[in-house]
PDB file of C-alpha atoms in Angstrom:
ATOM      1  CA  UNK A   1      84.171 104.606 115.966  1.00 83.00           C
ATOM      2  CA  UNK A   2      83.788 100.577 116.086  1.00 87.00           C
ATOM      3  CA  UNK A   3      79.835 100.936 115.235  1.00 90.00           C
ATOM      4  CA  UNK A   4      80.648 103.137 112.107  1.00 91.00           C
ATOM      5  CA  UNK A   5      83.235 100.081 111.196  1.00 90.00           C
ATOM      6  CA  UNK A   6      80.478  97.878 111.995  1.00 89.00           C
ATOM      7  CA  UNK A   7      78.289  99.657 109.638  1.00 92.00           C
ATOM      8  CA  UNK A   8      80.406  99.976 107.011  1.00 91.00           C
ATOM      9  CA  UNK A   9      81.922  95.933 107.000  1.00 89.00           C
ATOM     10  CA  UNK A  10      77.744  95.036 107.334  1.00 88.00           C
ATOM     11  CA  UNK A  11      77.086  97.212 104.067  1.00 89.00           C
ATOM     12  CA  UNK A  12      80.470  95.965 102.494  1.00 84.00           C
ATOM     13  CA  UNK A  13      80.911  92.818 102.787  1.00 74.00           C
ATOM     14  CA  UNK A  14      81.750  91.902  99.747  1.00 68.00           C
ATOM     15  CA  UNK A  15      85.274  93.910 100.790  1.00 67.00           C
ATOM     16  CA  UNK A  16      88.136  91.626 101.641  1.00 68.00           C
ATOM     17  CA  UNK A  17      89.429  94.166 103.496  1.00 83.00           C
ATOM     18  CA  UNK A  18      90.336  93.008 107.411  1.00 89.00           C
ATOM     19  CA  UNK A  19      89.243  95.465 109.905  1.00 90.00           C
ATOM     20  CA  UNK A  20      90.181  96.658 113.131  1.00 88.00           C
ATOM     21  CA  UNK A  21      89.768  99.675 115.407  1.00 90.00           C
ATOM     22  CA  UNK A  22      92.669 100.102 117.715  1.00 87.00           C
ATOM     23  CA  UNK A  23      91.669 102.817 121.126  1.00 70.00           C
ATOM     24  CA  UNK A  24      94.394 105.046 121.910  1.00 60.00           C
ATOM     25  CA  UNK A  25      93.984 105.308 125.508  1.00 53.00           C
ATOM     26  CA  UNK A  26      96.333 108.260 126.074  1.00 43.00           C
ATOM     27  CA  UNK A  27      94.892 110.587 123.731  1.00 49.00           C
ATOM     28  CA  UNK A  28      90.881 112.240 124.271  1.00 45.00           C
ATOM     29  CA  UNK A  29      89.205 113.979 121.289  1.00 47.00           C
ATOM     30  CA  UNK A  30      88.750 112.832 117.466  1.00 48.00           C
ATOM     31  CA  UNK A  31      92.335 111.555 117.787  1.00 51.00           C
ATOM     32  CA  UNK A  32      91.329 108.618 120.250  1.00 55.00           C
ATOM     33  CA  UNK A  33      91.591 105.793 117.706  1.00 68.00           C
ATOM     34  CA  UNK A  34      92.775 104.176 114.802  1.00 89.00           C
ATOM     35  CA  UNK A  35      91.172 101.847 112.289  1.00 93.00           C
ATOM     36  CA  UNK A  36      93.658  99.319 111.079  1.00 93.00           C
ATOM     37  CA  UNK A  37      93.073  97.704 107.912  1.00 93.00           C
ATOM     38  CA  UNK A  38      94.972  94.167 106.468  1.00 91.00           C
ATOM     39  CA  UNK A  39      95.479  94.683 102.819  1.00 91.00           C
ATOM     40  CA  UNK A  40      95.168  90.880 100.855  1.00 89.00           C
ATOM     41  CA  UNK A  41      98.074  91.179  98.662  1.00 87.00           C
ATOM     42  CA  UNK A  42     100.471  93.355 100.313  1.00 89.00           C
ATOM     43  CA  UNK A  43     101.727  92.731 104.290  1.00 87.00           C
ATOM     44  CA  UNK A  44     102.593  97.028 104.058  1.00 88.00           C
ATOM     45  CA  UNK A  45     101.027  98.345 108.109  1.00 89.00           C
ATOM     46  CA  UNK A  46      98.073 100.310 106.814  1.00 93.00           C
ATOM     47  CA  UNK A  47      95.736 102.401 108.860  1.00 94.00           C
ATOM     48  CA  UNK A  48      92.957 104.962 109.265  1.00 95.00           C
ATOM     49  CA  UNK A  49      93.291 108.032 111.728  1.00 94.00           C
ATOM     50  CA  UNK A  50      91.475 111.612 112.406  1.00 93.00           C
ATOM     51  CA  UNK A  51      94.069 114.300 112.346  1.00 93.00           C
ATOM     52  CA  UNK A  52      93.182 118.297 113.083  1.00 93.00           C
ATOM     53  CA  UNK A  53      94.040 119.879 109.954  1.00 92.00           C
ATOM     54  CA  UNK A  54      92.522 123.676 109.449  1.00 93.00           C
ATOM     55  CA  UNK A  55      90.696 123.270 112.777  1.00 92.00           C
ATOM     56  CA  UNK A  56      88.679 120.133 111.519  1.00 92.00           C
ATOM     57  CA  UNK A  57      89.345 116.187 111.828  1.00 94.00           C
ATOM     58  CA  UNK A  58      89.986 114.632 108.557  1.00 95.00           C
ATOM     59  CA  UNK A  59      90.770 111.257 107.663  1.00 96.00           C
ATOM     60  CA  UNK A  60      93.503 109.714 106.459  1.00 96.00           C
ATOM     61  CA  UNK A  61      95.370 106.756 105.368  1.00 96.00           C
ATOM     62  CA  UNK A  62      99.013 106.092 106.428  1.00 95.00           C
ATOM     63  CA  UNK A  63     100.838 103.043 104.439  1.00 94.00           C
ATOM     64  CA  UNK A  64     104.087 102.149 107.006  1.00 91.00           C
ATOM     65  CA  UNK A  65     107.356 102.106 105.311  1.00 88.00           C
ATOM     66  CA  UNK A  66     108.282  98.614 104.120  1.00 86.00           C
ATOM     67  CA  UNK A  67     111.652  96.796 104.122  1.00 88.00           C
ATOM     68  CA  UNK A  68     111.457  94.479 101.418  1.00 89.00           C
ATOM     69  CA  UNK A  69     110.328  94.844  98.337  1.00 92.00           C
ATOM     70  CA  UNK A  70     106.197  93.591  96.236  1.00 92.00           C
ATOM     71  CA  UNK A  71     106.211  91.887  93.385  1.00 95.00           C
ATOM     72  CA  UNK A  72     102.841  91.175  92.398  1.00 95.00           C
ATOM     73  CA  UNK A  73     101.531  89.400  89.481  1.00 96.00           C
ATOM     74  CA  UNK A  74      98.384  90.255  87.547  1.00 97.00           C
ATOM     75  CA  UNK A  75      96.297  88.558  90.179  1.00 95.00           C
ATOM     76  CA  UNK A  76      98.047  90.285  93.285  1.00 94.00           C
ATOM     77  CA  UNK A  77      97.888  93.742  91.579  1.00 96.00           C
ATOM     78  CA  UNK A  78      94.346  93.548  90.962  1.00 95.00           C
ATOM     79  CA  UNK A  79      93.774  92.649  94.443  1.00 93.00           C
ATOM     80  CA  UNK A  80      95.810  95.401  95.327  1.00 94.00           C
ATOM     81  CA  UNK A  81      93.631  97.779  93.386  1.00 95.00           C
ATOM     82  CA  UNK A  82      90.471  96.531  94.763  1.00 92.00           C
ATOM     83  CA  UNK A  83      91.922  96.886  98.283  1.00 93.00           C
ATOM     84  CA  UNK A  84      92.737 100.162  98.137  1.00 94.00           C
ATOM     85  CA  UNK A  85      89.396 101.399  96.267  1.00 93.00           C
ATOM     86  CA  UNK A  86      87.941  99.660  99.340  1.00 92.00           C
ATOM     87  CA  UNK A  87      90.075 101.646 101.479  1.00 94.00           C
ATOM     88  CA  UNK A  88      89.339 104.854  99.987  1.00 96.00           C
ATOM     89  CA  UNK A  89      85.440 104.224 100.463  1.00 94.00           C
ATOM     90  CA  UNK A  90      86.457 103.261 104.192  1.00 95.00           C
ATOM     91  CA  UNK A  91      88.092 106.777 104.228  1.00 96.00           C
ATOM     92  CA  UNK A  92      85.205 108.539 102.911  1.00 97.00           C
ATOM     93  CA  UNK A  93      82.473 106.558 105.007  1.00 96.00           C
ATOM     94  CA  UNK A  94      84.045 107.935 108.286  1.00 95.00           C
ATOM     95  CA  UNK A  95      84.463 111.116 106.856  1.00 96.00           C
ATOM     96  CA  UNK A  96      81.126 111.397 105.893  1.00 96.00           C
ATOM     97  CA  UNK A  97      79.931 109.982 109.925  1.00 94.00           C
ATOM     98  CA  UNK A  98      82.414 112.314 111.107  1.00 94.00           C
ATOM     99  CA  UNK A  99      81.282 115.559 109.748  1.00 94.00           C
ATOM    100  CA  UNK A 100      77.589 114.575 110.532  1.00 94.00           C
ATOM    101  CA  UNK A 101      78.795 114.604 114.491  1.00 92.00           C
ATOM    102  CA  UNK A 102      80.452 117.810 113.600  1.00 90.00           C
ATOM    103  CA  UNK A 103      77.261 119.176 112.173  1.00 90.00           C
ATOM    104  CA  UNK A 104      75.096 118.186 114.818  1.00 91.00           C
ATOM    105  CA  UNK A 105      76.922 119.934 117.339  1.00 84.00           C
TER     106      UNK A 105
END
């Protein structure tokens, strides 16, 4: 999983987005891992993780629950935007790496 972030952060760079994958030691399978992801204008716990749904991994994004409120101006919200278009591409990209393993097994 850390190459494909590799590979995606060398293709995007332009994203502002920080990256990190996180192992989960305990758990085997497509469920060993999580990609965390620093949003710039929002401190909100975001992150990436494979779960089984319909017999198949699939991506998705969790946003933790926050305890104090964002107020954002038209800079901030923009940001916002952008970070979470980037995050949705992110989403896709290991979807798309993801189903190729799939495929080729």
């Amino acid at each position: 999983m850390e190459s494909w972030v590799n590979e995606y952060t060398q293709a995007h760079s332009e994203d502002s987005l920080g990256i990190a994958v996180l192992d989960k030691n305990f758990e085997a399978g497509p469920n060993s891992g999580i990609v965390v992801v620093t949003l710039r204008s929002a401190s909100t716990i975001t992150f990436l993780h494979p779960e089984i749904r319909r017999g198949l991994p699939t991506w998705v994004v969790t946003f933790e629950g926050r305890n104090e409120t964002l107020d954002l101006d038209q800079e901030g919200l923009r940001q916002l935007a952008e970070d979470v278009a980037a995050l949705a591409d992110l989403r896709s990209f290991l979807q798309e790496k993801t189903d190729a393993v799939l495929l080729a097994h």
